[in-house]
Amino acid sequence: MSRQAVTPELRQWIVEQARAGHGPEAVLKSMLASGWDEPVAVDALEATLKTHLEEEAVARGLPPAASVPEPALQESPLYLDGGDRRVHVLQAMYNPRVVVFGGLLSDEECDSLIDAARPRLARSLTVATQTGGEEVNADRTSDGMFFARGETDVIARIERRIARLVNWPVENGEGLQVLHYTPGAEYKPHYDYFDPAEPGTPTIVRRGGQRVATLVMYLSEPEKGGGTTFPDVHLEVAPKRGNAVFFSYERPHPSTRTLHGGAPVIAGEKWIATKWLREHEFN
Ligand code: PD2
Ligand code: ZN
């Protein structure tokens, strides 16, 4: 049997149904009743509604959506192949897109990152959005440092693993950042993308495009506090050593619901390594 053709008229009809307030399930049901093959109908519906929603978003003044890194979770696997290591998939949320990985790093890799970072720590800076430079920020009371991409064999290996896990080129990653929090230290809720309204953003974004995803890897376990919080959805990810939380944002806008913070450490020490992923090659 030849595959049914998705015509502009069909796409227009789907958009009209959506505008009239009919949900995707109801529209799919009508399509099946009029003889469409289910796989063709599902594909046509998904693609048409996605395009329609994007057009509406841009018409409302939102920045256009970019492609984002995404782990292969279509069949809900319990593990992903990180190339040299099997990584657990512990939790996945769709809006915001948040995935919690278990055992992304070995204890030895966590220790190696902490040991290499420790002598180079300085009070964390954040990007000065006015100028595109860097500044000390009271919202971020950790100490930190950046490694160059591929700086050591361990770092290069971890970066290859991350690239494979989230299907995004190693070259699009910023260097790993290691942060150290002692009791009382926190990172108040913020977005990781660069605010398009800030004057410094065009300069920052010239180098590799926008940030489109973040991976926070936990290198140590504080005894209390220090979770990564997503206030818009009341989610808190526990800072378990070797685990990581991934989240992506297809446009630099709060509609992504990726507001997130590092809750204050109450007891013990928290060490993390953050990998920010850009749209394009970052150099
Ligand atoms: O330390 C964290 O959990 C955290 C929270 C929010 C890290 C970051 N953001 C970050 O490095 O961007
Ligand atoms: Zn952040």
PDB file of N, CA and C in Angstrom, residues 4 38 48 72 82 87 95 101 106 110 117 128 144 146-147 177-178 230 243-244 262 266 278:
ATOM      1  N   GLN A   4       0.166   7.352   2.605  1.00  0.00           N
ATOM      2  CA  GLN A   4      -0.737   8.475   2.357  1.00  0.00           C
ATOM      3  C   GLN A   4       0.031   9.798   2.417  1.00  0.00           C
ATOM      4  N   GLU A  38      -2.576   5.045  11.119  1.00  0.00           N
ATOM      5  CA  GLU A  38      -2.192   5.651  12.402  1.00  0.00           C
ATOM      6  C   GLU A  38      -0.782   6.273  12.394  1.00  0.00           C
ATOM      7  N   THR A  48       2.813  19.006  12.482  1.00  0.00           N
ATOM      8  CA  THR A  48       2.005  20.200  12.199  1.00  0.00           C
ATOM      9  C   THR A  48       1.799  21.033  13.460  1.00  0.00           C
ATOM     10  N   ALA A  72      18.619   9.721  24.279  1.00  0.00           N
ATOM     11  CA  ALA A  72      17.711   8.835  23.530  1.00  0.00           C
ATOM     12  C   ALA A  72      16.829   8.061  24.514  1.00  0.00           C
ATOM     13  N   GLY A  82      27.085   5.166  27.637  1.00  0.00           N
ATOM     14  CA  GLY A  82      27.943   6.358  27.598  1.00  0.00           C
ATOM     15  C   GLY A  82      29.250   6.083  26.877  1.00  0.00           C
ATOM     16  N   VAL A  87      25.197   4.241  32.001  1.00  0.00           N
ATOM     17  CA  VAL A  87      24.668   5.303  32.862  1.00  0.00           C
ATOM     18  C   VAL A  87      23.186   5.041  33.130  1.00  0.00           C
ATOM     19  N   ASN A  95       8.431  18.881  30.777  1.00  0.00           N
ATOM     20  CA  ASN A  95       8.290  20.347  30.745  1.00  0.00           C
ATOM     21  C   ASN A  95       8.401  20.896  32.158  1.00  0.00           C
ATOM     22  N   PHE A 101      20.477  11.481  35.847  1.00  0.00           N
ATOM     23  CA  PHE A 101      21.309  10.315  35.527  1.00  0.00           C
ATOM     24  C   PHE A 101      21.938   9.774  36.802  1.00  0.00           C
ATOM     25  N   SER A 106      32.416   7.867  38.018  1.00  0.00           N
ATOM     26  CA  SER A 106      32.901   6.941  39.049  1.00  0.00           C
ATOM     27  C   SER A 106      33.407   7.770  40.237  1.00  0.00           C
ATOM     28  N   CYS A 110      35.208  11.531  40.240  1.00  0.00           N
ATOM     29  CA  CYS A 110      34.792  12.646  41.110  1.00  0.00           C
ATOM     30  C   CYS A 110      35.998  13.177  41.884  1.00  0.00           C
ATOM     31  N   ALA A 117      40.824  20.562  40.794  1.00  0.00           N
ATOM     32  CA  ALA A 117      40.206  21.893  40.889  1.00  0.00           C
ATOM     33  C   ALA A 117      40.638  22.632  42.157  1.00  0.00           C
ATOM     34  N   ALA A 128      28.884  39.272  33.738  1.00  0.00           N
ATOM     35  CA  ALA A 128      28.303  40.605  33.934  1.00  0.00           C
ATOM     36  C   ALA A 128      27.483  40.918  32.695  1.00  0.00           C
ATOM     37  N   GLY A 144      34.846  28.590  42.726  1.00  0.00           N
ATOM     38  CA  GLY A 144      34.847  27.783  41.515  1.00  0.00           C
ATOM     39  C   GLY A 144      36.042  28.025  40.635  1.00  0.00           C
ATOM     40  N   PHE A 146      37.320  27.049  36.173  1.00  0.00           N
ATOM     41  CA  PHE A 146      37.028  26.424  34.879  1.00  0.00           C
ATOM     42  C   PHE A 146      38.219  25.591  34.418  1.00  0.00           C
ATOM     43  N   PHE A 147      37.962  24.416  33.905  1.00  0.00           N
ATOM     44  CA  PHE A 147      38.975  23.668  33.169  1.00  0.00           C
ATOM     45  C   PHE A 147      38.828  24.014  31.691  1.00  0.00           C
ATOM     46  N   GLN A 177      33.117  23.438  34.589  1.00  0.00           N
ATOM     47  CA  GLN A 177      33.308  24.322  35.719  1.00  0.00           C
ATOM     48  C   GLN A 177      33.112  23.526  37.006  1.00  0.00           C
ATOM     49  N   VAL A 178      34.055  23.631  37.933  1.00  0.00           N
ATOM     50  CA  VAL A 178      33.906  22.960  39.230  1.00  0.00           C
ATOM     51  C   VAL A 178      33.576  24.011  40.282  1.00  0.00           C
ATOM     52  N   PHE A 230      14.212  23.405  41.081  1.00  0.00           N
ATOM     53  CA  PHE A 230      13.516  23.987  39.924  1.00  0.00           C
ATOM     54  C   PHE A 230      12.222  24.577  40.469  1.00  0.00           C
ATOM     55  N   ASN A 243      26.043  11.132  40.412  1.00  0.00           N
ATOM     56  CA  ASN A 243      24.818  11.382  39.638  1.00  0.00           C
ATOM     57  C   ASN A 243      24.887  12.759  38.978  1.00  0.00           C
ATOM     58  N   ALA A 244      23.907  13.030  38.127  1.00  0.00           N
ATOM     59  CA  ALA A 244      23.903  14.315  37.419  1.00  0.00           C
ATOM     60  C   ALA A 244      22.484  14.680  37.036  1.00  0.00           C
ATOM     61  N   GLY A 262      20.910  26.350  43.287  1.00  0.00           N
ATOM     62  CA  GLY A 262      21.585  25.412  44.187  1.00  0.00           C
ATOM     63  C   GLY A 262      21.160  25.793  45.594  1.00  0.00           C
ATOM     64  N   ILE A 266      23.495  22.836  54.132  1.00  0.00           N
ATOM     65  CA  ILE A 266      23.210  22.968  55.570  1.00  0.00           C
ATOM     66  C   ILE A 266      24.307  22.263  56.375  1.00  0.00           C
ATOM     67  N   ARG A 278      26.472  24.701  24.228  1.00  0.00           N
ATOM     68  CA  ARG A 278      26.069  25.783  23.327  1.00  0.00           C
ATOM     69  C   ARG A 278      25.433  25.232  22.058  1.00  0.00           C
TER      70      ARG A 278
END
